[in-house]
Structure formats: C-alpha cells, structure tokens
C-alpha cells in the first residue's frame, strides 16, 4: 500500500512537472516571437517577414524528413535571422539590397555575424545561432560571411536561404521591384544548383504546390464575436506588424476584452483567425 501511495504521489508530481515544462516551452516560443518582432518595429518593409518564412521553413523541414529538433531550430533561426539588423540606421534598413552603396553592402553583410553573436550566450540557441550566421551563404560558394560551399553550409541554413529569398523578392527587400509569387518561384528555380541546394529547391517547389491545394481548418471571426475557449490559428499582430498573441493561444474573457479595447482605441476592424477544431498539439 505504501508503494502504491508513493507511486501515485510520484505520478502526480510528474504530471505537475510536465505541465510546468509545457508552459516553459510555450513561454520560450512566445519570447522568441516577441524578440523577432523587434526588428519589425523599424519599418513596414519587413513587417511579418520573419514569421512568414519561419512557418514556411518549418513546413519545408518537415517535408524533407528532418528531425523534430532540427525543425525547431530552423523555425527559431528563421524567426531570428534578421536580428543582426536591429542596429541598422533607418535609411539602410528600408533600402532594397540592389540599391545599396558599397559601404552599405559592407555593413549589411555583417548582420549574420552580429545576429550569431547576439544569440550565442543562450545555450539553448547555440545551433540556431549557427544557422543565423550561415543563412546568406550560397551553394556555389559566393555567399557571405564565410564563403561556405555546398554541404559545408548547414542544411537548415540552406533551407532558410531559399524561403527567405522567396519572401524577400515579393516584399521589396532584395530589389526595388516587388515580384509576384510565381515570379519569385521562377527565380528560385533558375538559381537551382547555383545559389541554392537543388534537393531543397525541388522539395520547396513541391511544397508550394501542396500549400496552394490544402484547405486550412480555420475560420475568421470578427473581434466582437470572439468567445472564451477559441484557439488562434494564426498569430495576431498589430497594424505595425508587431506580435500581440501567438498562434495556438487559447482566448479567455480577459484577453478578449483587451483585444476589443485595443480595436476601439485604434479604430480598427480586427478579424481574428481561429481553429475550427482544437489543434491536436500546441507544441512547436
């Protein structure tokens, strides 16, 4: 009976520890998302850029059969890949790469190293920092900051490079002209085996086709119609592109009231996307 009682106590303690650990993981992810959004305070050009490539990079990593740990590292690195730009002057931050002067390019090409340095003190992000440093390397060895070539470039960085450029070409980050999704995809294909890893390019193109066909199990809800227990299917961001609530956050009466007060204060007609059915897991 004592053994049975002790076993029950241990199981209860483990249950509490698991709940606490899940909460820590959720808070860690939210902190990273908030950290990544700091750079987006500086200009509208990059608004939402990091979150978009993080989601797409994670899906691509899963399609390539990468491990859960690799998928997490890639997701975090994609969120934080531009953190080295946080100290850029406004003029440089908002200038397309194709329009930068020689001196500006020198400064711009330092941001992967600065980003790595900012993340290195966090032991949990050591592998993430490596990906941040290498996300502008090219498969043909013509990238920066280290001129790595082929498989010498971490696989996660080769993946993020493709997704980053795909989004950047559409957002006016790389060139003054904003390309359509099809135009950006064509440029990625043209650089297959040169700038980008051909295997990852093929998987990326296949993924884009899958995304275009899939139906997302979510619905849009006007902010006045939100109800407690609804779970966000997308990040909720401010009009400036700053993260307010992370995807998979479960709404309660207090949060709903804060959303409604924010909408009234800013004069916004906010539409929130929520899961039709509760997600199977909220772990990232």
PDB file of C-alpha atoms in Angstrom:
ATOM      1  CA  UNK A   1       0.000   0.000   0.000  1.00  0.00           C
ATOM      2  CA  UNK A   2       2.905   2.356   0.780  1.00  0.00           C
ATOM      3  CA  UNK A   3       4.484   1.638  -2.604  1.00  0.00           C
ATOM      4  CA  UNK A   4       1.149   2.248  -4.313  1.00  0.00           C
ATOM      5  CA  UNK A   5       0.693   5.519  -2.421  1.00  0.00           C
ATOM      6  CA  UNK A   6       4.232   6.684  -3.225  1.00  0.00           C
ATOM      7  CA  UNK A   7       3.780   5.745  -6.879  1.00  0.00           C
ATOM      8  CA  UNK A   8       0.591   7.807  -7.053  1.00  0.00           C
ATOM      9  CA  UNK A   9       2.383  10.759  -5.464  1.00  0.00           C
ATOM     10  CA  UNK A  10       5.259  10.499  -7.938  1.00  0.00           C
ATOM     11  CA  UNK A  11       2.869  10.284 -10.879  1.00  0.00           C
ATOM     12  CA  UNK A  12       1.057  13.393  -9.637  1.00  0.00           C
ATOM     13  CA  UNK A  13       4.357  15.269  -9.227  1.00  0.00           C
ATOM     14  CA  UNK A  14       5.446  14.208 -12.725  1.00  0.00           C
ATOM     15  CA  UNK A  15       2.131  15.436 -14.079  1.00  0.00           C
ATOM     16  CA  UNK A  16       2.687  18.842 -12.491  1.00  0.00           C
ATOM     17  CA  UNK A  17       6.265  18.940 -13.806  1.00  0.00           C
ATOM     18  CA  UNK A  18       5.103  18.100 -17.329  1.00  0.00           C
ATOM     19  CA  UNK A  19       2.537  20.899 -17.193  1.00  0.00           C
ATOM     20  CA  UNK A  20       5.185  23.330 -15.958  1.00  0.00           C
ATOM     21  CA  UNK A  21       7.601  22.201 -18.672  1.00  0.00           C
ATOM     22  CA  UNK A  22       4.973  22.685 -21.383  1.00  0.00           C
ATOM     23  CA  UNK A  23       4.291  26.171 -20.030  1.00  0.00           C
ATOM     24  CA  UNK A  24       8.009  26.994 -20.100  1.00  0.00           C
ATOM     25  CA  UNK A  25       8.254  25.813 -23.714  1.00  0.00           C
ATOM     26  CA  UNK A  26       5.247  27.916 -24.692  1.00  0.00           C
ATOM     27  CA  UNK A  27       6.682  30.985 -22.952  1.00  0.00           C
ATOM     28  CA  UNK A  28      10.064  30.385 -24.610  1.00  0.00           C
ATOM     29  CA  UNK A  29       8.439  30.327 -28.046  1.00  0.00           C
ATOM     30  CA  UNK A  30       6.411  33.456 -27.310  1.00  0.00           C
ATOM     31  CA  UNK A  31       9.594  35.216 -26.115  1.00  0.00           C
ATOM     32  CA  UNK A  32      11.394  34.326 -29.344  1.00  0.00           C
ATOM     33  CA  UNK A  33       8.466  35.565 -31.428  1.00  0.00           C
ATOM     34  CA  UNK A  34       8.423  38.818 -29.483  1.00  0.00           C
ATOM     35  CA  UNK A  35      12.196  39.148 -29.871  1.00  0.00           C
ATOM     36  CA  UNK A  36      11.948  38.588 -33.627  1.00  0.00           C
ATOM     37  CA  UNK A  37       9.274  41.255 -33.941  1.00  0.00           C
ATOM     38  CA  UNK A  38      11.594  43.954 -32.520  1.00  0.00           C
ATOM     39  CA  UNK A  39      13.260  44.410 -35.915  1.00  0.00           C
ATOM     40  CA  UNK A  40       9.820  44.925 -37.492  1.00  0.00           C
ATOM     41  CA  UNK A  41       9.241  47.979 -35.324  1.00  0.00           C
ATOM     42  CA  UNK A  42      11.747  49.759 -37.529  1.00  0.00           C
ATOM     43  CA  UNK A  43       9.892  49.765 -40.851  1.00  0.00           C
ATOM     44  CA  UNK A  44       6.909  48.426 -42.780  1.00  0.00           C
ATOM     45  CA  UNK A  45       9.022  46.766 -45.470  1.00  0.00           C
ATOM     46  CA  UNK A  46       9.858  43.761 -43.308  1.00  0.00           C
ATOM     47  CA  UNK A  47       6.533  43.553 -41.442  1.00  0.00           C
ATOM     48  CA  UNK A  48       5.641  39.894 -40.923  1.00  0.00           C
ATOM     49  CA  UNK A  49       8.638  38.710 -42.968  1.00  0.00           C
ATOM     50  CA  UNK A  50      10.251  36.649 -40.199  1.00  0.00           C
ATOM     51  CA  UNK A  51       7.016  34.951 -39.171  1.00  0.00           C
ATOM     52  CA  UNK A  52       6.147  34.039 -42.750  1.00  0.00           C
ATOM     53  CA  UNK A  53       9.485  32.412 -43.502  1.00  0.00           C
ATOM     54  CA  UNK A  54       9.523  30.680 -40.098  1.00  0.00           C
ATOM     55  CA  UNK A  55       6.218  28.932 -40.802  1.00  0.00           C
ATOM     56  CA  UNK A  56       7.192  28.037 -44.361  1.00  0.00           C
ATOM     57  CA  UNK A  57      10.669  26.883 -43.298  1.00  0.00           C
ATOM     58  CA  UNK A  58       9.211  24.590 -40.657  1.00  0.00           C
ATOM     59  CA  UNK A  59       6.854  23.016 -43.199  1.00  0.00           C
ATOM     60  CA  UNK A  60       9.719  22.544 -45.640  1.00  0.00           C
ATOM     61  CA  UNK A  61      11.904  20.937 -42.960  1.00  0.00           C
ATOM     62  CA  UNK A  62       9.088  18.509 -42.152  1.00  0.00           C
ATOM     63  CA  UNK A  63       8.656  17.684 -45.848  1.00  0.00           C
ATOM     64  CA  UNK A  64      12.370  16.881 -46.061  1.00  0.00           C
ATOM     65  CA  UNK A  65      12.018  14.450 -43.157  1.00  0.00           C
ATOM     66  CA  UNK A  66      14.212  16.410 -40.774  1.00  0.00           C
ATOM     67  CA  UNK A  67      14.100  15.568 -37.064  1.00  0.00           C
ATOM     68  CA  UNK A  68      11.841  17.365 -34.616  1.00  0.00           C
ATOM     69  CA  UNK A  69      14.877  19.098 -33.056  1.00  0.00           C
ATOM     70  CA  UNK A  70      16.084  20.250 -36.492  1.00  0.00           C
ATOM     71  CA  UNK A  71      12.615  21.585 -37.314  1.00  0.00           C
ATOM     72  CA  UNK A  72      12.535  23.556 -34.055  1.00  0.00           C
ATOM     73  CA  UNK A  73      15.996  25.024 -34.655  1.00  0.00           C
ATOM     74  CA  UNK A  74      15.070  26.017 -38.196  1.00  0.00           C
ATOM     75  CA  UNK A  75      11.833  27.626 -37.002  1.00  0.00           C
ATOM     76  CA  UNK A  76      13.660  29.643 -34.331  1.00  0.00           C
ATOM     77  CA  UNK A  77      16.504  30.606 -36.693  1.00  0.00           C
ATOM     78  CA  UNK A  78      14.026  31.804 -39.307  1.00  0.00           C
ATOM     79  CA  UNK A  79      12.262  33.939 -36.703  1.00  0.00           C
ATOM     80  CA  UNK A  80      15.576  35.455 -35.598  1.00  0.00           C
ATOM     81  CA  UNK A  81      17.558  35.503 -38.854  1.00  0.00           C
ATOM     82  CA  UNK A  82      17.430  39.305 -39.221  1.00  0.00           C
ATOM     83  CA  UNK A  83      18.060  40.175 -35.572  1.00  0.00           C
ATOM     84  CA  UNK A  84      21.546  41.372 -36.539  1.00  0.00           C
ATOM     85  CA  UNK A  85      19.897  44.288 -38.366  1.00  0.00           C
ATOM     86  CA  UNK A  86      18.481  45.739 -35.157  1.00  0.00           C
ATOM     87  CA  UNK A  87      21.133  48.475 -35.040  1.00  0.00           C
ATOM     88  CA  UNK A  88      20.907  49.466 -38.707  1.00  0.00           C
ATOM     89  CA  UNK A  89      20.033  53.113 -39.432  1.00  0.00           C
ATOM     90  CA  UNK A  90      16.504  53.561 -40.811  1.00  0.00           C
ATOM     91  CA  UNK A  91      17.748  54.507 -44.280  1.00  0.00           C
ATOM     92  CA  UNK A  92      19.734  51.272 -44.619  1.00  0.00           C
ATOM     93  CA  UNK A  93      17.053  49.073 -43.098  1.00  0.00           C
ATOM     94  CA  UNK A  94      14.437  50.249 -45.589  1.00  0.00           C
ATOM     95  CA  UNK A  95      16.690  50.221 -48.677  1.00  0.00           C
ATOM     96  CA  UNK A  96      16.486  47.207 -51.039  1.00  0.00           C
ATOM     97  CA  UNK A  97      19.770  45.291 -51.280  1.00  0.00           C
ATOM     98  CA  UNK A  98      20.017  46.053 -55.012  1.00  0.00           C
ATOM     99  CA  UNK A  99      20.049  49.802 -54.233  1.00  0.00           C
ATOM    100  CA  UNK A 100      22.744  49.729 -51.520  1.00  0.00           C
ATOM    101  CA  UNK A 101      26.069  51.503 -51.991  1.00  0.00           C
ATOM    102  CA  UNK A 102      29.394  49.745 -51.499  1.00  0.00           C
ATOM    103  CA  UNK A 103      29.735  50.936 -47.909  1.00  0.00           C
ATOM    104  CA  UNK A 104      26.142  49.995 -47.145  1.00  0.00           C
ATOM    105  CA  UNK A 105      26.697  46.497 -48.528  1.00  0.00           C
ATOM    106  CA  UNK A 106      29.713  46.058 -46.260  1.00  0.00           C
ATOM    107  CA  UNK A 107      27.587  46.952 -43.254  1.00  0.00           C
ATOM    108  CA  UNK A 108      24.656  44.844 -44.474  1.00  0.00           C
ATOM    109  CA  UNK A 109      26.842  41.743 -44.863  1.00  0.00           C
ATOM    110  CA  UNK A 110      27.843  41.906 -41.221  1.00  0.00           C
ATOM    111  CA  UNK A 111      24.331  41.251 -39.919  1.00  0.00           C
ATOM    112  CA  UNK A 112      24.587  37.416 -39.900  1.00  0.00           C
ATOM    113  CA  UNK A 113      27.682  37.642 -37.684  1.00  0.00           C
ATOM    114  CA  UNK A 114      26.048  40.216 -35.413  1.00  0.00           C
ATOM    115  CA  UNK A 115      22.960  38.000 -35.170  1.00  0.00           C
ATOM    116  CA  UNK A 116      25.058  34.967 -34.237  1.00  0.00           C
ATOM    117  CA  UNK A 117      26.881  36.970 -31.567  1.00  0.00           C
ATOM    118  CA  UNK A 118      23.590  38.152 -30.070  1.00  0.00           C
ATOM    119  CA  UNK A 119      22.279  34.582 -29.745  1.00  0.00           C
ATOM    120  CA  UNK A 120      25.448  32.717 -28.742  1.00  0.00           C
ATOM    121  CA  UNK A 121      25.169  33.476 -24.979  1.00  0.00           C
ATOM    122  CA  UNK A 122      21.892  31.489 -24.904  1.00  0.00           C
ATOM    123  CA  UNK A 123      22.922  27.834 -24.674  1.00  0.00           C
ATOM    124  CA  UNK A 124      19.540  26.632 -25.942  1.00  0.00           C
ATOM    125  CA  UNK A 125      20.063  28.634 -29.161  1.00  0.00           C
ATOM    126  CA  UNK A 126      23.647  27.577 -29.947  1.00  0.00           C
ATOM    127  CA  UNK A 127      22.619  25.600 -33.060  1.00  0.00           C
ATOM    128  CA  UNK A 128      20.145  28.321 -34.007  1.00  0.00           C
ATOM    129  CA  UNK A 129      22.973  30.877 -33.924  1.00  0.00           C
ATOM    130  CA  UNK A 130      24.946  28.766 -36.434  1.00  0.00           C
ATOM    131  CA  UNK A 131      22.013  28.805 -38.832  1.00  0.00           C
ATOM    132  CA  UNK A 132      21.592  32.563 -38.441  1.00  0.00           C
ATOM    133  CA  UNK A 133      25.268  33.092 -39.317  1.00  0.00           C
ATOM    134  CA  UNK A 134      25.044  30.917 -42.442  1.00  0.00           C
ATOM    135  CA  UNK A 135      21.656  31.897 -43.890  1.00  0.00           C
ATOM    136  CA  UNK A 136      23.232  34.102 -46.600  1.00  0.00           C
ATOM    137  CA  UNK A 137      25.763  31.525 -47.765  1.00  0.00           C
ATOM    138  CA  UNK A 138      25.330  30.274 -51.341  1.00  0.00           C
ATOM    139  CA  UNK A 139      25.514  26.718 -52.640  1.00  0.00           C
ATOM    140  CA  UNK A 140      28.158  27.817 -55.185  1.00  0.00           C
ATOM    141  CA  UNK A 141      30.368  29.382 -52.503  1.00  0.00           C
ATOM    142  CA  UNK A 142      29.675  33.014 -53.480  1.00  0.00           C
ATOM    143  CA  UNK A 143      27.724  33.919 -50.344  1.00  0.00           C
ATOM    144  CA  UNK A 144      28.707  35.585 -47.075  1.00  0.00           C
ATOM    145  CA  UNK A 145      30.049  35.903 -44.417  1.00  0.00           C
ATOM    146  CA  UNK A 146      32.293  32.818 -44.729  1.00  0.00           C
ATOM    147  CA  UNK A 147      32.040  31.798 -48.393  1.00  0.00           C
ATOM    148  CA  UNK A 148      30.938  28.261 -47.489  1.00  0.00           C
ATOM    149  CA  UNK A 149      30.065  25.943 -50.371  1.00  0.00           C
ATOM    150  CA  UNK A 150      27.661  23.041 -50.901  1.00  0.00           C
ATOM    151  CA  UNK A 151      27.119  20.750 -47.946  1.00  0.00           C
ATOM    152  CA  UNK A 152      29.624  22.712 -45.858  1.00  0.00           C
ATOM    153  CA  UNK A 153      26.694  25.073 -45.306  1.00  0.00           C
ATOM    154  CA  UNK A 154      24.404  23.766 -42.521  1.00  0.00           C
ATOM    155  CA  UNK A 155      21.371  22.165 -44.112  1.00  0.00           C
ATOM    156  CA  UNK A 156      18.970  24.313 -42.108  1.00  0.00           C
ATOM    157  CA  UNK A 157      20.698  27.468 -43.374  1.00  0.00           C
ATOM    158  CA  UNK A 158      20.459  26.233 -46.974  1.00  0.00           C
ATOM    159  CA  UNK A 159      16.732  25.758 -46.412  1.00  0.00           C
ATOM    160  CA  UNK A 160      16.146  29.157 -44.787  1.00  0.00           C
ATOM    161  CA  UNK A 161      18.083  30.871 -47.582  1.00  0.00           C
ATOM    162  CA  UNK A 162      15.550  29.695 -50.172  1.00  0.00           C
ATOM    163  CA  UNK A 163      12.465  30.630 -48.165  1.00  0.00           C
ATOM    164  CA  UNK A 164      13.998  33.954 -47.107  1.00  0.00           C
ATOM    165  CA  UNK A 165      14.708  34.977 -50.694  1.00  0.00           C
ATOM    166  CA  UNK A 166      11.308  33.770 -51.895  1.00  0.00           C
ATOM    167  CA  UNK A 167       9.592  36.080 -49.425  1.00  0.00           C
ATOM    168  CA  UNK A 168      12.146  38.879 -49.801  1.00  0.00           C
ATOM    169  CA  UNK A 169      11.675  39.032 -53.573  1.00  0.00           C
ATOM    170  CA  UNK A 170       7.963  39.596 -53.053  1.00  0.00           C
ATOM    171  CA  UNK A 171       8.382  42.111 -50.231  1.00  0.00           C
ATOM    172  CA  UNK A 172      10.820  44.532 -51.859  1.00  0.00           C
ATOM    173  CA  UNK A 173      13.663  43.558 -49.529  1.00  0.00           C
ATOM    174  CA  UNK A 174      16.056  42.314 -52.213  1.00  0.00           C
ATOM    175  CA  UNK A 175      15.092  44.540 -55.118  1.00  0.00           C
ATOM    176  CA  UNK A 176      13.057  47.701 -55.643  1.00  0.00           C
ATOM    177  CA  UNK A 177      10.546  45.842 -57.794  1.00  0.00           C
ATOM    178  CA  UNK A 178       8.215  43.584 -55.847  1.00  0.00           C
ATOM    179  CA  UNK A 179       7.754  40.282 -57.639  1.00  0.00           C
ATOM    180  CA  UNK A 180       4.674  38.101 -57.743  1.00  0.00           C
ATOM    181  CA  UNK A 181       4.785  34.685 -56.068  1.00  0.00           C
ATOM    182  CA  UNK A 182       5.151  32.986 -59.474  1.00  0.00           C
ATOM    183  CA  UNK A 183       7.978  35.326 -60.499  1.00  0.00           C
ATOM    184  CA  UNK A 184       9.794  34.708 -57.222  1.00  0.00           C
ATOM    185  CA  UNK A 185       9.364  30.948 -57.648  1.00  0.00           C
ATOM    186  CA  UNK A 186      10.797  31.135 -61.179  1.00  0.00           C
ATOM    187  CA  UNK A 187      13.910  32.944 -59.927  1.00  0.00           C
ATOM    188  CA  UNK A 188      14.412  30.323 -57.226  1.00  0.00           C
ATOM    189  CA  UNK A 189      14.222  27.576 -59.865  1.00  0.00           C
ATOM    190  CA  UNK A 190      16.673  29.435 -62.137  1.00  0.00           C
ATOM    191  CA  UNK A 191      19.221  29.524 -59.296  1.00  0.00           C
ATOM    192  CA  UNK A 192      18.860  25.813 -58.515  1.00  0.00           C
ATOM    193  CA  UNK A 193      22.336  24.330 -58.068  1.00  0.00           C
ATOM    194  CA  UNK A 194      23.939  27.771 -58.145  1.00  0.00           C
ATOM    195  CA  UNK A 195      22.690  29.887 -55.284  1.00  0.00           C
ATOM    196  CA  UNK A 196      20.502  27.154 -53.785  1.00  0.00           C
ATOM    197  CA  UNK A 197      20.721  23.466 -52.883  1.00  0.00           C
ATOM    198  CA  UNK A 198      18.937  21.642 -55.760  1.00  0.00           C
ATOM    199  CA  UNK A 199      17.393  18.978 -53.499  1.00  0.00           C
ATOM    200  CA  UNK A 200      15.864  21.591 -51.199  1.00  0.00           C
ATOM    201  CA  UNK A 201      14.657  23.677 -54.160  1.00  0.00           C
ATOM    202  CA  UNK A 202      12.786  20.664 -55.542  1.00  0.00           C
ATOM    203  CA  UNK A 203      11.162  19.991 -52.164  1.00  0.00           C
ATOM    204  CA  UNK A 204      10.267  23.684 -51.812  1.00  0.00           C
ATOM    205  CA  UNK A 205       8.549  23.871 -55.190  1.00  0.00           C
ATOM    206  CA  UNK A 206       6.592  20.713 -54.377  1.00  0.00           C
ATOM    207  CA  UNK A 207       5.611  22.210 -51.003  1.00  0.00           C
ATOM    208  CA  UNK A 208       4.295  25.390 -52.639  1.00  0.00           C
ATOM    209  CA  UNK A 209       2.052  23.259 -54.806  1.00  0.00           C
ATOM    210  CA  UNK A 210       0.755  21.396 -51.763  1.00  0.00           C
ATOM    211  CA  UNK A 211       0.061  24.603 -49.846  1.00  0.00           C
ATOM    212  CA  UNK A 212      -1.887  26.010 -52.773  1.00  0.00           C
ATOM    213  CA  UNK A 213      -4.174  22.974 -52.714  1.00  0.00           C
ATOM    214  CA  UNK A 214      -4.660  22.353 -48.999  1.00  0.00           C
ATOM    215  CA  UNK A 215      -7.657  23.635 -47.071  1.00  0.00           C
ATOM    216  CA  UNK A 216      -6.816  25.217 -43.730  1.00  0.00           C
ATOM    217  CA  UNK A 217      -9.190  24.193 -40.952  1.00  0.00           C
ATOM    218  CA  UNK A 218      -9.770  27.674 -39.611  1.00  0.00           C
ATOM    219  CA  UNK A 219     -12.368  30.377 -39.728  1.00  0.00           C
ATOM    220  CA  UNK A 220     -12.277  34.153 -39.472  1.00  0.00           C
ATOM    221  CA  UNK A 221     -14.071  35.777 -36.539  1.00  0.00           C
ATOM    222  CA  UNK A 222     -14.835  39.464 -36.125  1.00  0.00           C
ATOM    223  CA  UNK A 223     -13.309  40.766 -32.890  1.00  0.00           C
ATOM    224  CA  UNK A 224     -16.706  41.495 -31.312  1.00  0.00           C
ATOM    225  CA  UNK A 225     -17.747  37.862 -31.851  1.00  0.00           C
ATOM    226  CA  UNK A 226     -14.792  36.233 -30.049  1.00  0.00           C
ATOM    227  CA  UNK A 227     -15.635  33.696 -27.346  1.00  0.00           C
ATOM    228  CA  UNK A 228     -13.636  32.180 -24.490  1.00  0.00           C
ATOM    229  CA  UNK A 229     -12.027  28.870 -25.442  1.00  0.00           C
ATOM    230  CA  UNK A 230     -11.372  29.814 -29.078  1.00  0.00           C
ATOM    231  CA  UNK A 231      -7.805  28.961 -30.167  1.00  0.00           C
ATOM    232  CA  UNK A 232      -5.852  31.190 -32.536  1.00  0.00           C
ATOM    233  CA  UNK A 233      -4.838  29.505 -35.792  1.00  0.00           C
ATOM    234  CA  UNK A 234      -2.576  32.434 -36.776  1.00  0.00           C
ATOM    235  CA  UNK A 235      -0.505  34.997 -34.922  1.00  0.00           C
ATOM    236  CA  UNK A 236      -2.465  38.115 -34.025  1.00  0.00           C
ATOM    237  CA  UNK A 237      -0.403  41.178 -34.942  1.00  0.00           C
ATOM    238  CA  UNK A 238      -0.811  44.916 -34.583  1.00  0.00           C
ATOM    239  CA  UNK A 239      -1.270  47.269 -37.538  1.00  0.00           C
ATOM    240  CA  UNK A 240       2.520  47.801 -37.416  1.00  0.00           C
ATOM    241  CA  UNK A 241       3.135  44.062 -37.758  1.00  0.00           C
ATOM    242  CA  UNK A 242       4.086  43.526 -34.104  1.00  0.00           C
ATOM    243  CA  UNK A 243       3.120  40.243 -32.440  1.00  0.00           C
ATOM    244  CA  UNK A 244       0.252  40.615 -29.954  1.00  0.00           C
ATOM    245  CA  UNK A 245      -0.694  36.964 -29.426  1.00  0.00           C
ATOM    246  CA  UNK A 246       0.996  33.829 -30.792  1.00  0.00           C
ATOM    247  CA  UNK A 247      -0.803  31.148 -32.805  1.00  0.00           C
ATOM    248  CA  UNK A 248      -2.366  28.384 -30.669  1.00  0.00           C
ATOM    249  CA  UNK A 249      -3.095  30.833 -27.836  1.00  0.00           C
ATOM    250  CA  UNK A 250      -6.381  29.965 -26.127  1.00  0.00           C
ATOM    251  CA  UNK A 251      -8.555  33.037 -25.622  1.00  0.00           C
ATOM    252  CA  UNK A 252     -10.227  33.855 -22.329  1.00  0.00           C
ATOM    253  CA  UNK A 253     -12.587  36.666 -21.285  1.00  0.00           C
ATOM    254  CA  UNK A 254      -9.781  38.953 -20.111  1.00  0.00           C
ATOM    255  CA  UNK A 255      -7.771  38.662 -23.350  1.00  0.00           C
ATOM    256  CA  UNK A 256     -10.895  39.108 -25.483  1.00  0.00           C
ATOM    257  CA  UNK A 257     -11.702  42.293 -23.598  1.00  0.00           C
ATOM    258  CA  UNK A 258      -8.149  43.571 -24.197  1.00  0.00           C
ATOM    259  CA  UNK A 259      -8.442  42.826 -27.933  1.00  0.00           C
ATOM    260  CA  UNK A 260     -11.750  44.670 -28.125  1.00  0.00           C
ATOM    261  CA  UNK A 261     -10.410  47.652 -26.173  1.00  0.00           C
ATOM    262  CA  UNK A 262      -7.370  47.774 -28.490  1.00  0.00           C
ATOM    263  CA  UNK A 263      -9.601  47.687 -31.576  1.00  0.00           C
ATOM    264  CA  UNK A 264     -11.778  50.543 -30.266  1.00  0.00           C
ATOM    265  CA  UNK A 265      -8.762  52.597 -29.180  1.00  0.00           C
ATOM    266  CA  UNK A 266      -7.006  52.269 -32.541  1.00  0.00           C
ATOM    267  CA  UNK A 267     -10.171  52.448 -34.636  1.00  0.00           C
ATOM    268  CA  UNK A 268      -9.524  49.016 -36.183  1.00  0.00           C
ATOM    269  CA  UNK A 269     -11.894  46.399 -37.563  1.00  0.00           C
ATOM    270  CA  UNK A 270      -9.941  43.361 -36.389  1.00  0.00           C
ATOM    271  CA  UNK A 271     -10.540  39.921 -37.860  1.00  0.00           C
ATOM    272  CA  UNK A 272      -9.085  37.006 -35.887  1.00  0.00           C
ATOM    273  CA  UNK A 273      -8.412  33.526 -37.307  1.00  0.00           C
ATOM    274  CA  UNK A 274      -9.243  30.592 -35.037  1.00  0.00           C
ATOM    275  CA  UNK A 275      -9.190  26.817 -35.357  1.00  0.00           C
ATOM    276  CA  UNK A 276     -12.444  25.202 -36.395  1.00  0.00           C
ATOM    277  CA  UNK A 277     -11.463  22.207 -34.286  1.00  0.00           C
ATOM    278  CA  UNK A 278      -8.983  22.302 -31.382  1.00  0.00           C
ATOM    279  CA  UNK A 279      -5.444  21.504 -32.655  1.00  0.00           C
ATOM    280  CA  UNK A 280      -4.071  18.086 -31.779  1.00  0.00           C
ATOM    281  CA  UNK A 281      -1.000  19.635 -30.192  1.00  0.00           C
ATOM    282  CA  UNK A 282       0.184  23.144 -29.352  1.00  0.00           C
ATOM    283  CA  UNK A 283       3.827  22.146 -29.158  1.00  0.00           C
ATOM    284  CA  UNK A 284       6.224  23.799 -31.617  1.00  0.00           C
TER     285      UNK A 284
END
